[in-house]
PDB file of N, CA and C in Angstrom:
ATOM      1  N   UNK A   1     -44.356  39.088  -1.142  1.00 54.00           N
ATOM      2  CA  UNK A   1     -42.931  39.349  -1.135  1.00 54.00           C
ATOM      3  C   UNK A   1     -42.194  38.345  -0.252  1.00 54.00           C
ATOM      4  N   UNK A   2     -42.658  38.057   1.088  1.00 54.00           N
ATOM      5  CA  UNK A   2     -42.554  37.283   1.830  1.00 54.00           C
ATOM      6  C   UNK A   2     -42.487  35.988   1.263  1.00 54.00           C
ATOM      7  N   UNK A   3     -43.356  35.760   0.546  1.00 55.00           N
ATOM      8  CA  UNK A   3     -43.364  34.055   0.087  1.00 55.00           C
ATOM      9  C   UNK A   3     -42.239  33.849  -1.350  1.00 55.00           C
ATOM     10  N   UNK A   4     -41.710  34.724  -2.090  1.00 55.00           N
ATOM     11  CA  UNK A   4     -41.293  34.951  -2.745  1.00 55.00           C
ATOM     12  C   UNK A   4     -39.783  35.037  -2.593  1.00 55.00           C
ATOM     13  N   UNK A   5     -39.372  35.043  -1.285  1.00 53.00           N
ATOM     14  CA  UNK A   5     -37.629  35.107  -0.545  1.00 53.00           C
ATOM     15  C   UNK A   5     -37.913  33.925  -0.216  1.00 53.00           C
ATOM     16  N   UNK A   6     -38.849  33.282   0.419  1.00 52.00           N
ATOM     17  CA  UNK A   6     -38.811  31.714   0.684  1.00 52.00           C
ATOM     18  C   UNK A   6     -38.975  30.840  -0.111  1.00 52.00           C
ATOM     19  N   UNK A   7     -39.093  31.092  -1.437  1.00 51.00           N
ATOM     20  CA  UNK A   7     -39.325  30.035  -2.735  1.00 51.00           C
ATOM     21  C   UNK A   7     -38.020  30.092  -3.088  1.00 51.00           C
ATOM     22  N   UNK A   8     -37.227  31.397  -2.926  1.00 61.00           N
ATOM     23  CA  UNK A   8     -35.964  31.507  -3.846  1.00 61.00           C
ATOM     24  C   UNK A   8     -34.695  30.853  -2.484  1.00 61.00           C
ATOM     25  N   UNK A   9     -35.037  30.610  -1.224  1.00 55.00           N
ATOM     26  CA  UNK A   9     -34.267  30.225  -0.470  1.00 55.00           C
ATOM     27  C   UNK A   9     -34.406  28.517  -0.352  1.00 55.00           C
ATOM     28  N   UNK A  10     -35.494  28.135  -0.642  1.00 58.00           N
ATOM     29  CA  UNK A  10     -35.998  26.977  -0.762  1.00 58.00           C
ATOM     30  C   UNK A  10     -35.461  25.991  -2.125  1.00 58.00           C
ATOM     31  N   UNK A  11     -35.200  27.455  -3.401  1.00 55.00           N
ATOM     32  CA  UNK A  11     -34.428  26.658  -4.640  1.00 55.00           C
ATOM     33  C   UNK A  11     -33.597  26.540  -4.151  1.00 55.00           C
ATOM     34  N   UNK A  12     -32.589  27.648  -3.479  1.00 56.00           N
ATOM     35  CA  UNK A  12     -31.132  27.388  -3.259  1.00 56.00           C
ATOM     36  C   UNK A  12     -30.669  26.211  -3.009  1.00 56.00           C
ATOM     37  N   UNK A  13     -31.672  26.125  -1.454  1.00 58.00           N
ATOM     38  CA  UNK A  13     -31.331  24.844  -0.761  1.00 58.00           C
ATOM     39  C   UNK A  13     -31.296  23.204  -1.422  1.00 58.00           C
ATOM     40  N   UNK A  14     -32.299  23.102  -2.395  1.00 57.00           N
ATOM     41  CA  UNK A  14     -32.628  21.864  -3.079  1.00 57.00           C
ATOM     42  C   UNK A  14     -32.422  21.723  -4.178  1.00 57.00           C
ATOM     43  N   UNK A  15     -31.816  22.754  -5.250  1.00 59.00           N
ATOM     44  CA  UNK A  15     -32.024  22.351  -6.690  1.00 59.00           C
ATOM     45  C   UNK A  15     -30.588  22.683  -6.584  1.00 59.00           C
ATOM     46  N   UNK A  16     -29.615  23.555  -5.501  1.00 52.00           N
ATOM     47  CA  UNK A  16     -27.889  23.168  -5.731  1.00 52.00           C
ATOM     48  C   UNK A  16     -27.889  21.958  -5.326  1.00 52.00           C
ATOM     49  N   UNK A  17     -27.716  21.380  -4.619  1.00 54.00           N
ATOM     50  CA  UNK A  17     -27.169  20.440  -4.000  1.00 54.00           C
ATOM     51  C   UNK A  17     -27.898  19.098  -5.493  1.00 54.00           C
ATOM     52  N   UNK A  18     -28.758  18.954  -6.065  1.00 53.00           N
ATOM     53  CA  UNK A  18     -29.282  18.240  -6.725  1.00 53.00           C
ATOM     54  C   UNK A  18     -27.869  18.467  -8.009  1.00 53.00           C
ATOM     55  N   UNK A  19     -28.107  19.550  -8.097  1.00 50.00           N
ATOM     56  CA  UNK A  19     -26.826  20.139  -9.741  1.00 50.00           C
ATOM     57  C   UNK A  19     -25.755  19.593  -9.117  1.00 50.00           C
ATOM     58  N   UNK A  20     -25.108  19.922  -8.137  1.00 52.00           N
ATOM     59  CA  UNK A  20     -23.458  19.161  -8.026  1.00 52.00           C
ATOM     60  C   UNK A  20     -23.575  17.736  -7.739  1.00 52.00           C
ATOM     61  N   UNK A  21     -24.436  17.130  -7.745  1.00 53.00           N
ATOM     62  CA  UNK A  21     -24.315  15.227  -7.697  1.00 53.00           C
ATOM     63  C   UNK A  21     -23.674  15.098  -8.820  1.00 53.00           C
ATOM     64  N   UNK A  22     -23.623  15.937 -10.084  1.00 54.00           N
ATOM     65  CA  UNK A  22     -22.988  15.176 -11.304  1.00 54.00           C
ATOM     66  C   UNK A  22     -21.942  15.869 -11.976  1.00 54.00           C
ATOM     67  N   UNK A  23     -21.330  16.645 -10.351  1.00 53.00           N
ATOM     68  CA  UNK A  23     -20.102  17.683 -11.307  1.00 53.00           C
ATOM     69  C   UNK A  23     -18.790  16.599 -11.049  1.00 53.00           C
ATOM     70  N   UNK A  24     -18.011  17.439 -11.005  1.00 58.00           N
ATOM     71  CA  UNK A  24     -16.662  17.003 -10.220  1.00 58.00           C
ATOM     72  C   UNK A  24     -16.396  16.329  -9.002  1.00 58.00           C
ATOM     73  N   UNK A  25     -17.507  16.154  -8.429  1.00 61.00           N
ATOM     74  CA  UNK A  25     -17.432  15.283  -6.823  1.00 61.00           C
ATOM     75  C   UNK A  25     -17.696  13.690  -7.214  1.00 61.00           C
ATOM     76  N   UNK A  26     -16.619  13.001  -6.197  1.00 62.00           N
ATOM     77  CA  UNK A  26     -16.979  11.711  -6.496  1.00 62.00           C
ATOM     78  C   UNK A  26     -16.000  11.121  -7.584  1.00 62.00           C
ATOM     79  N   UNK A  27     -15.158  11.990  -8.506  1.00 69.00           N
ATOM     80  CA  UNK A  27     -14.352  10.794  -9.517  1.00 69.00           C
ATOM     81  C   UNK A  27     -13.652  10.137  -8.586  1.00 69.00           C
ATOM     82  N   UNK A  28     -13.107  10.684  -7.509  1.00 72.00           N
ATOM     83  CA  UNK A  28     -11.821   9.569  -6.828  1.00 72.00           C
ATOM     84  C   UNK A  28     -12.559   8.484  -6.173  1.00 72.00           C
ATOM     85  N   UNK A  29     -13.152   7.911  -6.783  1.00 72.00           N
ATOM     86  CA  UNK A  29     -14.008   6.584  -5.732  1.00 72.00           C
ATOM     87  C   UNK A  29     -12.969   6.102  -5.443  1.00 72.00           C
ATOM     88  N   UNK A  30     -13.098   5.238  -4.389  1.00 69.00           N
ATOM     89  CA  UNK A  30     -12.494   3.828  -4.110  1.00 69.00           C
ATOM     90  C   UNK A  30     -12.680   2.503  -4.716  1.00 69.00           C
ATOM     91  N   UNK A  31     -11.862   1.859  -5.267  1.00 69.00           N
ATOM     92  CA  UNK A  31     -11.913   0.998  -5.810  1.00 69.00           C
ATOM     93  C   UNK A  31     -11.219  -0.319  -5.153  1.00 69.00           C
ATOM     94  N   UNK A  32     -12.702  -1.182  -4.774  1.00 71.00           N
ATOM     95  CA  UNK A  32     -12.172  -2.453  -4.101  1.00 71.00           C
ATOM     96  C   UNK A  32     -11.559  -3.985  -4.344  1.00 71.00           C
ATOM     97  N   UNK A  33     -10.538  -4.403  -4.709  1.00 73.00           N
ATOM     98  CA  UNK A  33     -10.030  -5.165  -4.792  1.00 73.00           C
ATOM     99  C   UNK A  33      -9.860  -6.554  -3.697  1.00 73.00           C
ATOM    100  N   UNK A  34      -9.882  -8.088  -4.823  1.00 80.00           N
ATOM    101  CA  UNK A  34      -9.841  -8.699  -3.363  1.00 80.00           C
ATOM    102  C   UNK A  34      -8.301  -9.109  -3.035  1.00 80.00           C
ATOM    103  N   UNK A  35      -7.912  -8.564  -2.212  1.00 77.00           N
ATOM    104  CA  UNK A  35      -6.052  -9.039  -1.931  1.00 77.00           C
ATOM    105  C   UNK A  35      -5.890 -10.165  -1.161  1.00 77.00           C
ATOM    106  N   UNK A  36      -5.311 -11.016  -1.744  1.00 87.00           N
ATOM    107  CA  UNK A  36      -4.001 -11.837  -1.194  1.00 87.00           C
ATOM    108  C   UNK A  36      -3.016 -11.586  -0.034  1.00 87.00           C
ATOM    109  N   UNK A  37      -3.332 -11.145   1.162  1.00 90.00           N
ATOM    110  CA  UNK A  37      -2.899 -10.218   2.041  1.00 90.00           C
ATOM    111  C   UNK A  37      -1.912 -11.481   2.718  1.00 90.00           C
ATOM    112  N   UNK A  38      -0.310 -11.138   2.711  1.00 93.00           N
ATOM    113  CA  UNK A  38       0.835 -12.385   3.457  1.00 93.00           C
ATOM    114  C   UNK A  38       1.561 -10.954   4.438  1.00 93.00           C
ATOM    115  N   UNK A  39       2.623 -12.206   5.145  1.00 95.00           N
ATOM    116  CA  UNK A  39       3.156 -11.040   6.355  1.00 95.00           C
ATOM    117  C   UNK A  39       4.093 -11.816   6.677  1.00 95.00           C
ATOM    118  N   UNK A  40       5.382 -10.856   6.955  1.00 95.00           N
ATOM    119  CA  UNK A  40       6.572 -11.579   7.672  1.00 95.00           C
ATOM    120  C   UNK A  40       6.486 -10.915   9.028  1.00 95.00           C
ATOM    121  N   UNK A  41       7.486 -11.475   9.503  1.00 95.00           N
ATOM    122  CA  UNK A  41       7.239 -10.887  11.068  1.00 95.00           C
ATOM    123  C   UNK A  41       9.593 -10.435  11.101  1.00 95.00           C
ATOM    124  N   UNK A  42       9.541  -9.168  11.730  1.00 93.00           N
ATOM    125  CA  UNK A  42      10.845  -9.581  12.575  1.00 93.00           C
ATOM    126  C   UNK A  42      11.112  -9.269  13.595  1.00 93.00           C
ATOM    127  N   UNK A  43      11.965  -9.019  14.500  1.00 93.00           N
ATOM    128  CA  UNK A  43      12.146  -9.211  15.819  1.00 93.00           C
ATOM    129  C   UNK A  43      10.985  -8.988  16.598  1.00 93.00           C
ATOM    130  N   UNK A  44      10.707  -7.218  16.252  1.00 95.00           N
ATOM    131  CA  UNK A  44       9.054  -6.533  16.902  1.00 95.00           C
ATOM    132  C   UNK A  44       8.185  -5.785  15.758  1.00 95.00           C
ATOM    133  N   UNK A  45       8.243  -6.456  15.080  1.00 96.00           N
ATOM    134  CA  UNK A  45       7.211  -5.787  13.712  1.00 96.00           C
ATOM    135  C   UNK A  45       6.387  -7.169  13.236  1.00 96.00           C
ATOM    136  N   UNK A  46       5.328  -7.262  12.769  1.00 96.00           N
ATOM    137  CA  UNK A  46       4.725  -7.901  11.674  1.00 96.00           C
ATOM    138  C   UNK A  46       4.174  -6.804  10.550  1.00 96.00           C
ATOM    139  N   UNK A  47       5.160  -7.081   9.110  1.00 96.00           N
ATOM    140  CA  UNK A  47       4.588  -6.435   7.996  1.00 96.00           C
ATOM    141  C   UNK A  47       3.676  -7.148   7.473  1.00 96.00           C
ATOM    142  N   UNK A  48       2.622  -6.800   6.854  1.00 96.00           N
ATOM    143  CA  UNK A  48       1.835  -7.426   6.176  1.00 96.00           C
ATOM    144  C   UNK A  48       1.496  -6.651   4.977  1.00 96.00           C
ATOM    145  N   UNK A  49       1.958  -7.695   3.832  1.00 94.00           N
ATOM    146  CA  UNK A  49       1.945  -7.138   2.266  1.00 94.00           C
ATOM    147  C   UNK A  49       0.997  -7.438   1.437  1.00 94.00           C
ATOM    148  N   UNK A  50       0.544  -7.072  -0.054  1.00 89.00           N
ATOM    149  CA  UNK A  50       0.111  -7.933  -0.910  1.00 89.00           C
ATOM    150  C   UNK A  50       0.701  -8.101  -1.982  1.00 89.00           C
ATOM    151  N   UNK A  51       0.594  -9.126  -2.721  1.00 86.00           N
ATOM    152  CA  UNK A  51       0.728  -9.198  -4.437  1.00 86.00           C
ATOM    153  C   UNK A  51       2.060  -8.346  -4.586  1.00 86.00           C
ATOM    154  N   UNK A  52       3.222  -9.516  -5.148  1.00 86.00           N
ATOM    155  CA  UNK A  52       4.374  -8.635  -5.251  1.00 86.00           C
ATOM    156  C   UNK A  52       5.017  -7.570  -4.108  1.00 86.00           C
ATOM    157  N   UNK A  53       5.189  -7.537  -3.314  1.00 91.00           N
ATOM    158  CA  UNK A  53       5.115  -6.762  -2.240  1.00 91.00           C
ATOM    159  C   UNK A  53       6.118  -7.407  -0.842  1.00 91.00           C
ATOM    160  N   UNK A  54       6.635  -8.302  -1.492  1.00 93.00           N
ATOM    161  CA  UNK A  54       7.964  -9.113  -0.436  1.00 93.00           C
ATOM    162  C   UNK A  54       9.272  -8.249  -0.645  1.00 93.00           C
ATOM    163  N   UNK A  55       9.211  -7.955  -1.917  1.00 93.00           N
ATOM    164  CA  UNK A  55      10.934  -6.913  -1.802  1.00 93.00           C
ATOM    165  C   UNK A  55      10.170  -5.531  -0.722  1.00 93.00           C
ATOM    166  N   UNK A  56       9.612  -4.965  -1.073  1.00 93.00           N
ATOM    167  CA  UNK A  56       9.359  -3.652  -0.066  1.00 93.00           C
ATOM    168  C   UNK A  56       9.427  -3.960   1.577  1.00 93.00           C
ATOM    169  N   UNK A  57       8.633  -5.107   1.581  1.00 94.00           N
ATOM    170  CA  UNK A  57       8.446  -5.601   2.843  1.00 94.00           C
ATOM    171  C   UNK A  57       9.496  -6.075   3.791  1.00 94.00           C
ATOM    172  N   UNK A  58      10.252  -6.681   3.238  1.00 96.00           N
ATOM    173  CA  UNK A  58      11.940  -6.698   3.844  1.00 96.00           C
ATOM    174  C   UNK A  58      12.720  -5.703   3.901  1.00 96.00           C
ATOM    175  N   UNK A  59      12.228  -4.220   3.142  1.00 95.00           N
ATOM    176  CA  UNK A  59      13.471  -3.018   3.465  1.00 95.00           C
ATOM    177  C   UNK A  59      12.239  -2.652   4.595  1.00 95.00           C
ATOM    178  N   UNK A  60      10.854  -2.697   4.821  1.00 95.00           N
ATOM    179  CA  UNK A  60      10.307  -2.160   6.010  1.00 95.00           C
ATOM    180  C   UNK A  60      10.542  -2.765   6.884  1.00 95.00           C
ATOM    181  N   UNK A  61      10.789  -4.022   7.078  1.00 96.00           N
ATOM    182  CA  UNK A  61      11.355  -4.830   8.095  1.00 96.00           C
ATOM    183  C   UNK A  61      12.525  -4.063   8.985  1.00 96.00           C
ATOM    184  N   UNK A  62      13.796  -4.135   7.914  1.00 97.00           N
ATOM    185  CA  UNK A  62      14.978  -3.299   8.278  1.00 97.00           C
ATOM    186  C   UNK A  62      14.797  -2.219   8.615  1.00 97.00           C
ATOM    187  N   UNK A  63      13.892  -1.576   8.077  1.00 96.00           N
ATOM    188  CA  UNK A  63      14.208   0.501   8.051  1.00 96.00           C
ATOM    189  C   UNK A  63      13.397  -0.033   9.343  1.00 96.00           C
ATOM    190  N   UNK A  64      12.183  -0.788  10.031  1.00 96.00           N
ATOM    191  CA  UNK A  64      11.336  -0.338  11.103  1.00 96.00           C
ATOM    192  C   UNK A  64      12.657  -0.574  12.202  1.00 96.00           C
ATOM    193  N   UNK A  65      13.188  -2.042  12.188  1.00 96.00           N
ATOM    194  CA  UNK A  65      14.293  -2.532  12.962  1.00 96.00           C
ATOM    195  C   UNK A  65      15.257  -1.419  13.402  1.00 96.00           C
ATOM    196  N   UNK A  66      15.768  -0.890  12.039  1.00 96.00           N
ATOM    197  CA  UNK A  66      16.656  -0.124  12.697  1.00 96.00           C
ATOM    198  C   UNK A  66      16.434   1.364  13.528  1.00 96.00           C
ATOM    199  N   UNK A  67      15.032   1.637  12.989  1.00 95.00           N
ATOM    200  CA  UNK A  67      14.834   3.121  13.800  1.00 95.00           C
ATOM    201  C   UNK A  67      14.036   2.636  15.117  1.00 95.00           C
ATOM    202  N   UNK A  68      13.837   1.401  15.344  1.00 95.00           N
ATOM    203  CA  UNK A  68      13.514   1.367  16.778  1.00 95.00           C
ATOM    204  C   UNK A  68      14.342   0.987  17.452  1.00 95.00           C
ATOM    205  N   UNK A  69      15.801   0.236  17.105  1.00 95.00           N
ATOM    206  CA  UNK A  69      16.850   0.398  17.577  1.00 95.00           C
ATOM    207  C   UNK A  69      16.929   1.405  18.345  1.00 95.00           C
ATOM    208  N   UNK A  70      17.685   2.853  17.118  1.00 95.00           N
ATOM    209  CA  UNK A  70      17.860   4.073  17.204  1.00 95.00           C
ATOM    210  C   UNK A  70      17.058   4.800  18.560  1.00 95.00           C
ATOM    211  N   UNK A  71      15.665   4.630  18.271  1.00 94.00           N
ATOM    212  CA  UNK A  71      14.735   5.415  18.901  1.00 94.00           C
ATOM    213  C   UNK A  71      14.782   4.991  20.744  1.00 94.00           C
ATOM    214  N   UNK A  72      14.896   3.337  20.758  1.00 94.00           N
ATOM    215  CA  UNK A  72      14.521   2.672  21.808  1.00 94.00           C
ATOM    216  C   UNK A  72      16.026   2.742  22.846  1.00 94.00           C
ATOM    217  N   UNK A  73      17.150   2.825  22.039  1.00 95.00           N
ATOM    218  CA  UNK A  73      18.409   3.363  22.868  1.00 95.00           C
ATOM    219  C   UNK A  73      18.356   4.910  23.332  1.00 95.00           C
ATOM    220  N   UNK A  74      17.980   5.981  22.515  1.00 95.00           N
ATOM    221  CA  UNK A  74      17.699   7.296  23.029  1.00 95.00           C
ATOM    222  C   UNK A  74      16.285   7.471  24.044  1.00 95.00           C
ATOM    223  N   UNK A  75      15.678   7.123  24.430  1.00 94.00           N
ATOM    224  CA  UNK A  75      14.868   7.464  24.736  1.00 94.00           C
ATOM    225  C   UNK A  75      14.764   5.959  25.922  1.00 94.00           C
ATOM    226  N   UNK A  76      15.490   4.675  26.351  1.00 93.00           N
ATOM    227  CA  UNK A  76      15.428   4.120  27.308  1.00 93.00           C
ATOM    228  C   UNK A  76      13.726   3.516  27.108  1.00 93.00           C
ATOM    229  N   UNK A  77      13.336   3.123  25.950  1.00 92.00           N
ATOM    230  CA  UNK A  77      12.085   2.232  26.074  1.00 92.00           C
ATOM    231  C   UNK A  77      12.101   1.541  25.611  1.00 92.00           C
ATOM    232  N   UNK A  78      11.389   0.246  25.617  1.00 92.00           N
ATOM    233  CA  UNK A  78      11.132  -0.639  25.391  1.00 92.00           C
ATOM    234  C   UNK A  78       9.664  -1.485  25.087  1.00 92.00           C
ATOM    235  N   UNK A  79       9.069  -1.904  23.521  1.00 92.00           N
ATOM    236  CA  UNK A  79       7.974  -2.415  23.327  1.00 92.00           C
ATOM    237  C   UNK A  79       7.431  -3.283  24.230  1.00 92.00           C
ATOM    238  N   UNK A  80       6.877  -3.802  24.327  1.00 93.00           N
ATOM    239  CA  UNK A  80       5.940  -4.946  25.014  1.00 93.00           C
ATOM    240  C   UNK A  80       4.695  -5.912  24.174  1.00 93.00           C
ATOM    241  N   UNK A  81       4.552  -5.093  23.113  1.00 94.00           N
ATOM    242  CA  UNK A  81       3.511  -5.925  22.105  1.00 94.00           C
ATOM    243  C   UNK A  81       4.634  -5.812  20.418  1.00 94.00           C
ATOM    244  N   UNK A  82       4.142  -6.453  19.551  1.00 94.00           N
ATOM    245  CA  UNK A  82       4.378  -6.184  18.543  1.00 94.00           C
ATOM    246  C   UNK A  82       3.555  -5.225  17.717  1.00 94.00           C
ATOM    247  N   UNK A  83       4.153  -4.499  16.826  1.00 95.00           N
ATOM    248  CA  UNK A  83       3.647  -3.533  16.322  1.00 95.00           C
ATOM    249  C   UNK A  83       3.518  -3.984  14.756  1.00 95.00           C
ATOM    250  N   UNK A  84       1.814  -3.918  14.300  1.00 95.00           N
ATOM    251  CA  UNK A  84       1.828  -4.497  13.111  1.00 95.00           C
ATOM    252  C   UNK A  84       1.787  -3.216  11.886  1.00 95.00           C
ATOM    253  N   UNK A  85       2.473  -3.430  11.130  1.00 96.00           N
ATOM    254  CA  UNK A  85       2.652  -2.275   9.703  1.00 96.00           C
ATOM    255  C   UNK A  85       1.624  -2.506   8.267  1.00 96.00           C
ATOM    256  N   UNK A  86       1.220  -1.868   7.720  1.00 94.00           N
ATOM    257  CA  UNK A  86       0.751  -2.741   6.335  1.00 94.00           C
ATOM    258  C   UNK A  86       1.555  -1.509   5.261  1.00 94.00           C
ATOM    259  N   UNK A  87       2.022  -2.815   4.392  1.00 94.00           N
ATOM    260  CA  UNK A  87       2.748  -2.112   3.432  1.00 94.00           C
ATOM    261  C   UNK A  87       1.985  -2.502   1.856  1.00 94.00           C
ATOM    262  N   UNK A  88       1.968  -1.055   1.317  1.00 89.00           N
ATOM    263  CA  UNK A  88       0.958  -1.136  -0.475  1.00 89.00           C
ATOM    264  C   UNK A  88       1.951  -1.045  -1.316  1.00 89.00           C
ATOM    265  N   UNK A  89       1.864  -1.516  -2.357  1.00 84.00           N
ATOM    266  CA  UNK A  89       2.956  -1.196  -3.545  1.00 84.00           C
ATOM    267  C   UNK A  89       2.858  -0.102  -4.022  1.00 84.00           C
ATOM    268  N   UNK A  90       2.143   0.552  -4.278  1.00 78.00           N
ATOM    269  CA  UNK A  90       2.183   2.042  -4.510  1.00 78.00           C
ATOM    270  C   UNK A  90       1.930   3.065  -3.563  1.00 78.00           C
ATOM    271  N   UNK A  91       1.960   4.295  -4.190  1.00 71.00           N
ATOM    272  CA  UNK A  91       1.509   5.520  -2.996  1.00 71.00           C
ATOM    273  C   UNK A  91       0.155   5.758  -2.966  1.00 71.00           C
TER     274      UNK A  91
END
């Protein structure tokens, strides 16, 4: 009886985990591409874009510019390094 709860705890353990390698786990791989990776810089940002990716990269320029404006007048601070961004063309 004894050996008989440990054969059936022993399938559990090894013959699930064997069955879900080929269910639903795993479609979202990652898929690696080789990019062309460029970068503007402005006052305290460097964006760095790829492929098509210069129009986005100039409104992140602005939108970063202006909310550290914003942020760096309320709050009395000030950067000391540049802060680098990476911007993707999609979500």
């Amino acid at each position: 009886m004894k050996s008989s709860v440990l054969l059936i705890v022993f399938l559990c353990f090894c013959i699930v985990p064997l069955s879900a390698q080929n269910s639903v786990f795993g479609k979202n791989k990652l898929q690696y591409k080789n990019f062309q990776w460029e970068y503007i810089q402005s006052d305290h940002f460097d964006i760095y874009f790829s492929q098509d990716g210069y129009d986005i990269s100039q409104f992140t320029a602005f939108a970063a510019e202006a909310a550290y404006t914003s942020i760096s007048k309320l709050l009395k601070y000030e950067i000391n390094k540049r802060i680098s961004i990476i911007v993707y063309n999609s979500h």
